[in-house]
């Protein structure tokens, strides 16, 4: 029996037992345990034992994949399949990118780093999670880039990393070791740049995941780190919710919003480098849906702009991929964009002009009226705000002071994604309708004044 047949038979037997297809033949015991467990009759020890062995099985399977991918690379399988890396073999099997790259890294480090031979042996018997093995390999690389390690020193560093409990602990320990060993290297070379100040070691990774979200990791010197923190700090402060409550965002969300504000401010600068000769915030690929009886492909509707629902076509951002109509509306609202119309096969039909929907005079008028984010209780500075179209531009809404309101990105997103509504009151100032509470059906919808008008009217519902 070949190796592949052994693996296939084992997988088939486990799958059969888990699904219970052999129940009548005496099999399916695992399915029976999981399906029939009840608070009254469950065997805690048996369930916990299955968990323990399941984790071990997962570790062994991941190690099998990691080493098999590296073996495939060694014998040239990716090249013969016209692929760039071993990870591409896994991607072709539907493995998520982050997992595929992790498995490929671990397989390579197990084969090429002698100091990890003991860790590899533990992994082969299911004693090491793949995430931990990856963290150890990455930590060893991190230290090796900053301090020259001989074979003995490398093995010592590996032992100190392996004993850490969690992957996060491994990464922190690697940083500590690098700092600890750095002075020895500097003594050999008085002109050596300290590790923390060496800009040549700076790294940044940007990965767009299978779900469309973008993961960013930075490793920078102390000066750039200080500049980043100085830029983020004033933008990360909590802001009261529209009802006067605490900021609903946690620290990580506030930091992400602050980073987004820095990026948008940069993209608004006319002196930044161009992308293909223009200065778009985003490139939006719009599938054009031809109107009935229309002879012009470019005259159709588009998703997020009054397009037909259920057409099976969605708009897509240039770098990060498909987006829903809600996000298309957010992008169209106040981004300088490069709109590219494509047909169902992806062929370009038309290229829209770069367009900032709110002109400078209108923006100045909005700043004078709203004095920052108009959302109740916010008031973030005007420099942090987008100009939101009350009646969407894609639905024929005019680009005018009466049809626009300044919103920070958090509250702009709440209007597009969170059910909040904004309208212009008889006082020519924006007002907000609070989303209905599903737990209180029939309750009257609340109308709240804008931030700039919070003390200049008698009643909250004066604009109703």
Coordinates of C-alpha atoms in Angstrom, one line a residue, residues 51-251:
X51 CA -10.7 16.6 22.6
X52 CA -7.1 15.8 23.6
X53 CA -6.7 13.3 20.8
X54 CA -8.4 15.6 18.4
X55 CA -5.9 18.3 19.1
X56 CA -3.1 15.9 18.7
X57 CA -4.5 14.7 15.4
X58 CA -4.8 18.3 14.2
X59 CA -1.1 18.9 15.2
X60 CA 0.0 15.8 13.4
X61 CA -2.0 16.7 10.3
X62 CA -0.6 20.2 10.1
X63 CA 2.9 18.8 10.5
X64 CA 2.2 16.3 7.7
X65 CA 1.1 19.2 5.4
X66 CA 4.1 21.3 6.3
X67 CA 6.7 18.7 5.7
X68 CA 4.9 17.4 2.5
X69 CA 4.8 20.9 1.0
X70 CA 8.5 21.3 1.7
X71 CA 9.3 17.9 0.2
X72 CA 7.3 19.0 -2.9
X73 CA 9.4 22.1 -3.1
X74 CA 12.6 20.1 -2.8
X75 CA 11.8 17.8 -5.7
X76 CA 10.4 20.7 -7.9
X77 CA 6.7 20.0 -7.9
X78 CA 5.6 23.7 -7.9
X79 CA 7.9 24.4 -10.8
X80 CA 6.5 21.6 -12.9
X81 CA 3.0 22.8 -12.0
X82 CA 4.1 26.3 -13.0
X83 CA 3.6 27.7 -9.5
X84 CA 5.9 30.0 -7.7
X85 CA 5.9 28.5 -4.2
X86 CA 4.9 25.5 -2.2
X87 CA 2.2 27.5 -0.5
X88 CA 0.6 27.9 -4.0
X89 CA 0.0 24.1 -3.9
X90 CA -2.1 24.5 -0.8
X91 CA -3.9 27.6 -2.1
X92 CA -5.0 25.5 -5.1
X93 CA -6.6 23.1 -2.7
X94 CA -8.6 25.8 -1.0
X95 CA -6.4 26.3 2.0
X96 CA -6.7 30.0 3.3
X97 CA -3.7 32.1 2.4
X98 CA -2.5 32.7 6.0
X99 CA -2.7 29.0 6.8
X100 CA -1.0 28.0 3.5
X101 CA 1.9 30.4 4.1
X102 CA 2.3 29.3 7.7
X103 CA 2.5 25.7 6.7
X104 CA 5.1 26.4 4.0
X105 CA 7.2 28.5 6.5
X106 CA 7.2 25.7 9.1
X107 CA 8.1 23.0 6.6
X108 CA 11.0 25.0 5.4
X109 CA 12.3 25.9 8.9
X110 CA 12.0 22.2 10.1
X111 CA 14.2 21.1 7.1
X112 CA 16.7 24.0 7.0
X113 CA 17.3 25.0 10.7
X114 CA 19.2 22.4 12.6
X115 CA 18.2 24.0 15.9
X116 CA 14.6 23.1 15.3
X117 CA 15.1 19.4 14.8
X118 CA 13.9 18.6 18.3
X119 CA 10.8 20.8 17.8
X120 CA 10.1 19.0 14.5
X121 CA 10.3 15.6 16.3
X122 CA 7.7 16.8 18.9
X123 CA 5.5 18.1 16.1
X124 CA 5.5 14.7 14.3
X125 CA 3.9 13.1 17.4
X126 CA 1.3 15.8 17.7
X127 CA 2.9 17.6 20.7
X128 CA 3.3 21.0 19.1
X129 CA 0.6 23.2 17.5
X130 CA 1.6 24.5 14.1
X131 CA 1.1 28.1 15.3
X132 CA 3.7 27.6 18.0
X133 CA 6.2 26.0 15.7
X134 CA 5.7 28.9 13.3
X135 CA 6.2 31.5 16.1
X136 CA 9.5 29.7 17.1
X137 CA 10.8 29.7 13.5
X138 CA 9.9 33.3 13.0
X139 CA 11.3 34.3 16.4
X140 CA 14.6 32.5 15.6
X141 CA 14.7 34.4 12.3
X142 CA 13.9 37.7 14.1
X143 CA 16.9 37.2 16.5
X144 CA 19.2 36.0 13.7
X145 CA 18.6 39.1 11.6
X146 CA 19.7 41.3 14.5
X147 CA 22.5 39.3 16.1
X148 CA 24.9 37.0 14.4
X149 CA 24.4 33.5 15.8
X150 CA 26.6 30.5 15.5
X151 CA 25.2 26.9 15.6
X152 CA 25.5 26.6 19.4
X153 CA 23.9 30.1 20.0
X154 CA 21.1 29.4 17.6
X155 CA 20.3 26.1 19.4
X156 CA 20.3 28.0 22.7
X157 CA 17.9 30.7 21.4
X158 CA 15.6 28.0 20.0
X159 CA 15.4 26.2 23.3
X160 CA 14.5 29.5 25.1
X161 CA 11.8 30.1 22.6
X162 CA 10.3 26.6 22.5
X163 CA 9.6 26.6 26.2
X164 CA 7.2 29.6 26.0
X165 CA 3.6 28.7 26.4
X166 CA 1.8 30.7 23.7
X167 CA 2.9 32.0 20.2
X168 CA 2.5 35.6 21.5
X169 CA 4.9 34.7 24.4
X170 CA 7.4 33.3 21.8
X171 CA 7.4 36.6 19.9
X172 CA 7.9 38.7 23.0
X173 CA 10.7 36.4 24.2
X174 CA 12.4 36.7 20.8
X175 CA 12.4 40.5 21.1
X176 CA 13.8 40.3 24.6
X177 CA 16.6 37.9 23.5
X178 CA 17.5 40.2 20.6
X179 CA 17.8 43.2 22.9
X180 CA 19.7 41.1 25.4
X181 CA 22.2 39.9 22.9
X182 CA 22.6 43.1 21.0
X183 CA 25.1 44.8 23.3
X184 CA 27.6 41.9 22.7
X185 CA 27.4 42.5 19.0
X186 CA 27.8 46.3 19.5
X187 CA 31.0 45.8 21.6
X188 CA 32.6 43.9 18.7
X189 CA 31.8 46.9 16.4
X190 CA 31.6 50.3 18.2
X191 CA 30.0 51.8 15.1
X192 CA 27.2 49.2 14.9
X193 CA 23.7 50.7 14.9
X194 CA 21.6 49.5 17.9
X195 CA 19.0 47.0 16.9
X196 CA 16.1 49.2 17.9
X197 CA 17.5 52.1 15.8
X198 CA 18.5 50.2 12.6
X199 CA 16.1 51.3 9.8
X200 CA 17.5 48.5 7.6
X201 CA 15.6 46.0 9.6
X202 CA 12.3 47.6 9.1
X203 CA 9.6 45.4 7.6
X204 CA 5.9 45.6 6.7
X205 CA 3.6 42.9 5.4
X206 CA 0.2 43.6 3.9
X207 CA -2.0 40.5 3.2
X208 CA -5.5 40.5 1.8
X209 CA -7.2 37.5 3.2
X210 CA -9.7 35.2 1.6
X211 CA -12.6 37.1 3.3
X212 CA -11.4 40.4 1.8
X213 CA -10.0 41.9 5.0
X214 CA -6.5 43.3 5.0
X215 CA -4.0 42.3 7.7
X216 CA -1.0 44.6 8.2
X217 CA 2.0 43.9 10.3
X218 CA 4.8 46.4 11.0
X219 CA 8.3 46.0 12.5
X220 CA 10.0 49.4 12.5
X221 CA 12.8 51.3 14.2
X222 CA 12.2 53.4 17.3
X223 CA 12.2 56.7 15.3
X224 CA 9.5 55.6 12.8
X225 CA 7.7 53.9 15.7
X226 CA 7.7 57.2 17.6
X227 CA 6.4 59.1 14.6
X228 CA 3.6 56.6 14.1
X229 CA 2.5 56.8 17.7
X230 CA 2.7 60.6 17.6
X231 CA 0.4 60.6 14.6
X232 CA -2.0 58.0 16.0
X233 CA -2.3 59.4 19.6
X234 CA -4.5 62.5 19.0
X235 CA -6.7 60.4 16.7
X236 CA -7.2 57.5 19.1
X237 CA -9.0 59.3 21.9
X238 CA -12.5 58.1 22.8
X239 CA -15.5 60.0 21.5
X240 CA -18.9 60.0 23.1
X241 CA -21.6 58.0 21.4
X242 CA -24.5 60.0 19.9
X243 CA -26.6 59.2 23.0
X244 CA -23.9 60.5 25.3
X245 CA -22.6 57.1 26.3
X246 CA -19.1 55.7 26.2
X247 CA -17.3 55.3 22.9
X248 CA -18.5 51.9 21.6
X249 CA -15.1 51.2 20.0
X250 CA -12.4 49.3 21.8
X251 CA -8.8 50.4 21.7

